CSV table of C-alpha atoms in Angstrom, one decimal:
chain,number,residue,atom,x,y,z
E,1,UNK,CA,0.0,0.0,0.0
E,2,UNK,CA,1.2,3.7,-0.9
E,3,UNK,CA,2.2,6.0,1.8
E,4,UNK,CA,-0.4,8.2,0.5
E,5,UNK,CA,-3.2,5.1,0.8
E,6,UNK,CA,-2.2,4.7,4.9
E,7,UNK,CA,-3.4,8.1,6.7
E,8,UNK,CA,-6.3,10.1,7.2
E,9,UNK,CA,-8.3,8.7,4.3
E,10,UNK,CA,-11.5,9.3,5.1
E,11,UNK,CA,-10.9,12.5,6.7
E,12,UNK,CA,-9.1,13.9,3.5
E,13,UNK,CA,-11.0,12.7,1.0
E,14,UNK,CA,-14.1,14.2,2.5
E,15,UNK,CA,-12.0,17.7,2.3
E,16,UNK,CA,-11.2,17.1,-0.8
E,17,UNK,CA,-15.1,16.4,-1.6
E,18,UNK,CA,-15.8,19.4,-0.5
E,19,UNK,CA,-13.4,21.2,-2.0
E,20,UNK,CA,-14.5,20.2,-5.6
E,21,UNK,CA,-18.2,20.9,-4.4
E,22,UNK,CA,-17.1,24.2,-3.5
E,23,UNK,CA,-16.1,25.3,-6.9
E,24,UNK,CA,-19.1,23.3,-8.2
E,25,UNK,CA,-22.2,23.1,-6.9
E,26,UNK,CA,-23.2,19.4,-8.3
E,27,UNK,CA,-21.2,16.9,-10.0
E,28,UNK,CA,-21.6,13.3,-10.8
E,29,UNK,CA,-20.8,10.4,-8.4
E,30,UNK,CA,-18.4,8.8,-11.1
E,31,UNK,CA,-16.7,12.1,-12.1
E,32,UNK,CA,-16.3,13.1,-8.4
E,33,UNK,CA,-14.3,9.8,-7.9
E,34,UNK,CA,-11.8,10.0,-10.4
E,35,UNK,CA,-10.8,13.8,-9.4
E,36,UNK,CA,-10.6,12.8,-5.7
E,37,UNK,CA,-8.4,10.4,-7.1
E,38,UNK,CA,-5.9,12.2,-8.7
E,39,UNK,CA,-6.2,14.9,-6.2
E,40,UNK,CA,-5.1,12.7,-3.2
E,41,UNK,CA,-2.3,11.4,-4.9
E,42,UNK,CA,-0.1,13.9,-3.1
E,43,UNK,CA,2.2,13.8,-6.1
E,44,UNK,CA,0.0,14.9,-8.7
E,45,UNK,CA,-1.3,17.6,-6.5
E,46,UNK,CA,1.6,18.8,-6.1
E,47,UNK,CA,2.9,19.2,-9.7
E,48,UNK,CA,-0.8,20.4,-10.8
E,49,UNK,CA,-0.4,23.8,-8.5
E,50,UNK,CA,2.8,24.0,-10.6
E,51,UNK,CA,1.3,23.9,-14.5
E,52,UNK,CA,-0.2,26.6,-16.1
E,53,UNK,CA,-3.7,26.3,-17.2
E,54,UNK,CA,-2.9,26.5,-21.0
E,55,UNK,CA,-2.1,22.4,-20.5
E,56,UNK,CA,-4.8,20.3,-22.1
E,57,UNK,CA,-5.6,17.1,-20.7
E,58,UNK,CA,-3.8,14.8,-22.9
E,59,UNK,CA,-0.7,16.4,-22.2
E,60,UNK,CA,-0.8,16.2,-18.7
E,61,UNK,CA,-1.7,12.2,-19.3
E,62,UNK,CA,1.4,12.1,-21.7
E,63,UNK,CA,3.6,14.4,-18.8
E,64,UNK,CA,3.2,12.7,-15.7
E,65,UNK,CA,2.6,8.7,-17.3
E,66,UNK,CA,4.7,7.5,-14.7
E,67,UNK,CA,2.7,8.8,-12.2
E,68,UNK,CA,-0.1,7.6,-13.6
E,69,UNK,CA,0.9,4.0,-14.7
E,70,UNK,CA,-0.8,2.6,-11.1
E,71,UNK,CA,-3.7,5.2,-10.8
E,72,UNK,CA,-6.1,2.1,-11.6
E,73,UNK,CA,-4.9,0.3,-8.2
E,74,UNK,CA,-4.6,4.0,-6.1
E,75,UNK,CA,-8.3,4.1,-7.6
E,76,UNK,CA,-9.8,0.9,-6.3
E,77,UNK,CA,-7.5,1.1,-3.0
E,78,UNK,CA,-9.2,4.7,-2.3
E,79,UNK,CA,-13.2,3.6,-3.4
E,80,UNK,CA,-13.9,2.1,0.4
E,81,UNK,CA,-12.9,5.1,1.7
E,82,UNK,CA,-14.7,7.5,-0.5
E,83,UNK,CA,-18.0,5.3,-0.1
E,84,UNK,CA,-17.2,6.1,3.3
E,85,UNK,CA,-16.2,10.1,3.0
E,86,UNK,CA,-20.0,10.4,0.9
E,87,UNK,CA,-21.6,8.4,3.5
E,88,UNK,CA,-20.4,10.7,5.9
E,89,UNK,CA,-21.3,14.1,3.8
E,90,UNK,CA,-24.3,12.8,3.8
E,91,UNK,CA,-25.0,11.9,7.5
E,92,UNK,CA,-24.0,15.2,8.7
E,93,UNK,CA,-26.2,17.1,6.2
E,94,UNK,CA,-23.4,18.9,3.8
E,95,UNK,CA,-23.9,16.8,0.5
E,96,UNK,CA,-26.9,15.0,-1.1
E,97,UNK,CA,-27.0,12.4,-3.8
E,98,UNK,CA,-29.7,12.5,-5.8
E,99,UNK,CA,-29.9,10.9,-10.1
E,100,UNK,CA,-25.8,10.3,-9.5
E,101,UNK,CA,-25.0,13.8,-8.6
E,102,UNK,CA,-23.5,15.0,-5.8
E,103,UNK,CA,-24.5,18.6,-4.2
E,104,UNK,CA,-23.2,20.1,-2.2
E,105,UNK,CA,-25.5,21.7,1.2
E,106,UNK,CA,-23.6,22.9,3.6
E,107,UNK,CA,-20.3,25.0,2.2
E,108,UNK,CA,-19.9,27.2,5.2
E,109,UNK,CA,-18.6,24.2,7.0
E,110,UNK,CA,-15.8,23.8,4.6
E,111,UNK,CA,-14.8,26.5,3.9
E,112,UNK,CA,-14.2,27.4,7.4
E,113,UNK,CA,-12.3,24.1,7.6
E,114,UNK,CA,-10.5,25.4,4.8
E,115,UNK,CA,-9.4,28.6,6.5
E,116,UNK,CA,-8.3,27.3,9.7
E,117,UNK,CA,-6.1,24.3,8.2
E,118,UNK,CA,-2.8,23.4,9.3
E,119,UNK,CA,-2.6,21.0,7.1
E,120,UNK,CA,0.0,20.7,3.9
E,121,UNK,CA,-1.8,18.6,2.2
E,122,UNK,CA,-5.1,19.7,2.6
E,123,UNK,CA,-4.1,22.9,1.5
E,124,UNK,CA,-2.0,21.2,-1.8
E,125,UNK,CA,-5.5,19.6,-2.3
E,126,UNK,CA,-7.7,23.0,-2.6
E,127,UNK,CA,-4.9,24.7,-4.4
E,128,UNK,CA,-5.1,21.9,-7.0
E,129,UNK,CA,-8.6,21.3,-7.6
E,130,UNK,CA,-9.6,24.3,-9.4
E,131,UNK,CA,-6.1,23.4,-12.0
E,132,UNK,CA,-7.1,19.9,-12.3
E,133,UNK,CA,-11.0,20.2,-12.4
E,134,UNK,CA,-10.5,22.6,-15.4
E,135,UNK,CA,-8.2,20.3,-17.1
E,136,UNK,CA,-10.8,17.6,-17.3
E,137,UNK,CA,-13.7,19.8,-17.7
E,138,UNK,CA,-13.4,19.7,-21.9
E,139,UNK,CA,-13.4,16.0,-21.5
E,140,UNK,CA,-16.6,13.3,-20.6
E,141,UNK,CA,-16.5,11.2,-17.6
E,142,UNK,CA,-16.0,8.4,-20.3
E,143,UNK,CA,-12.8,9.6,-21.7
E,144,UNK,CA,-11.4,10.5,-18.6
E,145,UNK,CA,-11.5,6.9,-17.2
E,146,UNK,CA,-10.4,5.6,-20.2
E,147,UNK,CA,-7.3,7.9,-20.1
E,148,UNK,CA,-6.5,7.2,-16.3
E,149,UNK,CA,-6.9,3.2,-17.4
E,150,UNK,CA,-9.3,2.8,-15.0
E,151,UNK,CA,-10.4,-0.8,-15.6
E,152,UNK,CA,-14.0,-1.2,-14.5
């Protein structure tokens, strides 16, 4: 298991959640798992607070291959724990699912999180999501598996 795989899963991902729902107000359920994907792979989030936004998608594939040669088992390793992270949204009344979109209903809560965070990967997290959440936004939630190889 990846060092990034061993701590504060659930906790993380649900930030991360949240921080995609903060720039968006409703996303799908599939979509929303392969961007919390890349985003907690603490490598990737770190390079994509580093590109410009001029990059298109298939260039950052292309760029960071290596990285992304084992997203397909970082993917499946994280899906327990982001069942978990949306059960949790859910249970303490700041997300909805409803047709296979998320919404988000309660952004005060993160936001203040947000603010008040210590946290170096949290913050590498938000300062990503907008960067990689635009990369993939020209792209369908088919294509975008398909490039990450994400073998369902």
């Amino acid at each position: 298991m990846n060092n990034y795989l061993a701590y504060n899963n659930v906790p993380l991902l649900s930030c991360c959640i949240m921080a995609i729902l903060s720039r968006h107000s409703s996303i799908d359920i599939t979509r929303l798992s392969c961007l919390t994907s890349l985003l907690m792979n603490p490598e990737i989030a770190r390079k994509a607070t580093s590109y410009t936004n001029n990059i298109k998608f298939p260039a950052f594939i292309k760029t960071n291959r290596a990285l992304l040669d084992t997203f397909n088992q970082h993917y499946y390793g994280l899906l327990p724990h982001y069942v978990t992270a949306l059960s949790i949204l859910i249970d303490m009344g700041c997300i909805t699912i409803v047709d296979n979109l998320v919404r988000n209903d309660m952004q005060e809560l993160f936001d203040d999180l947000r603010e008040n965070s210590k946290s170096e990967r949290l913050n590498d997290i938000c300062k990503a999501t907008d960067f990689i959440y635009s990369l993939t936004s020209q792209i369908n939630t088919r294509t975008l598996i398909n490039s990450l190889r994400i073998e369902l």
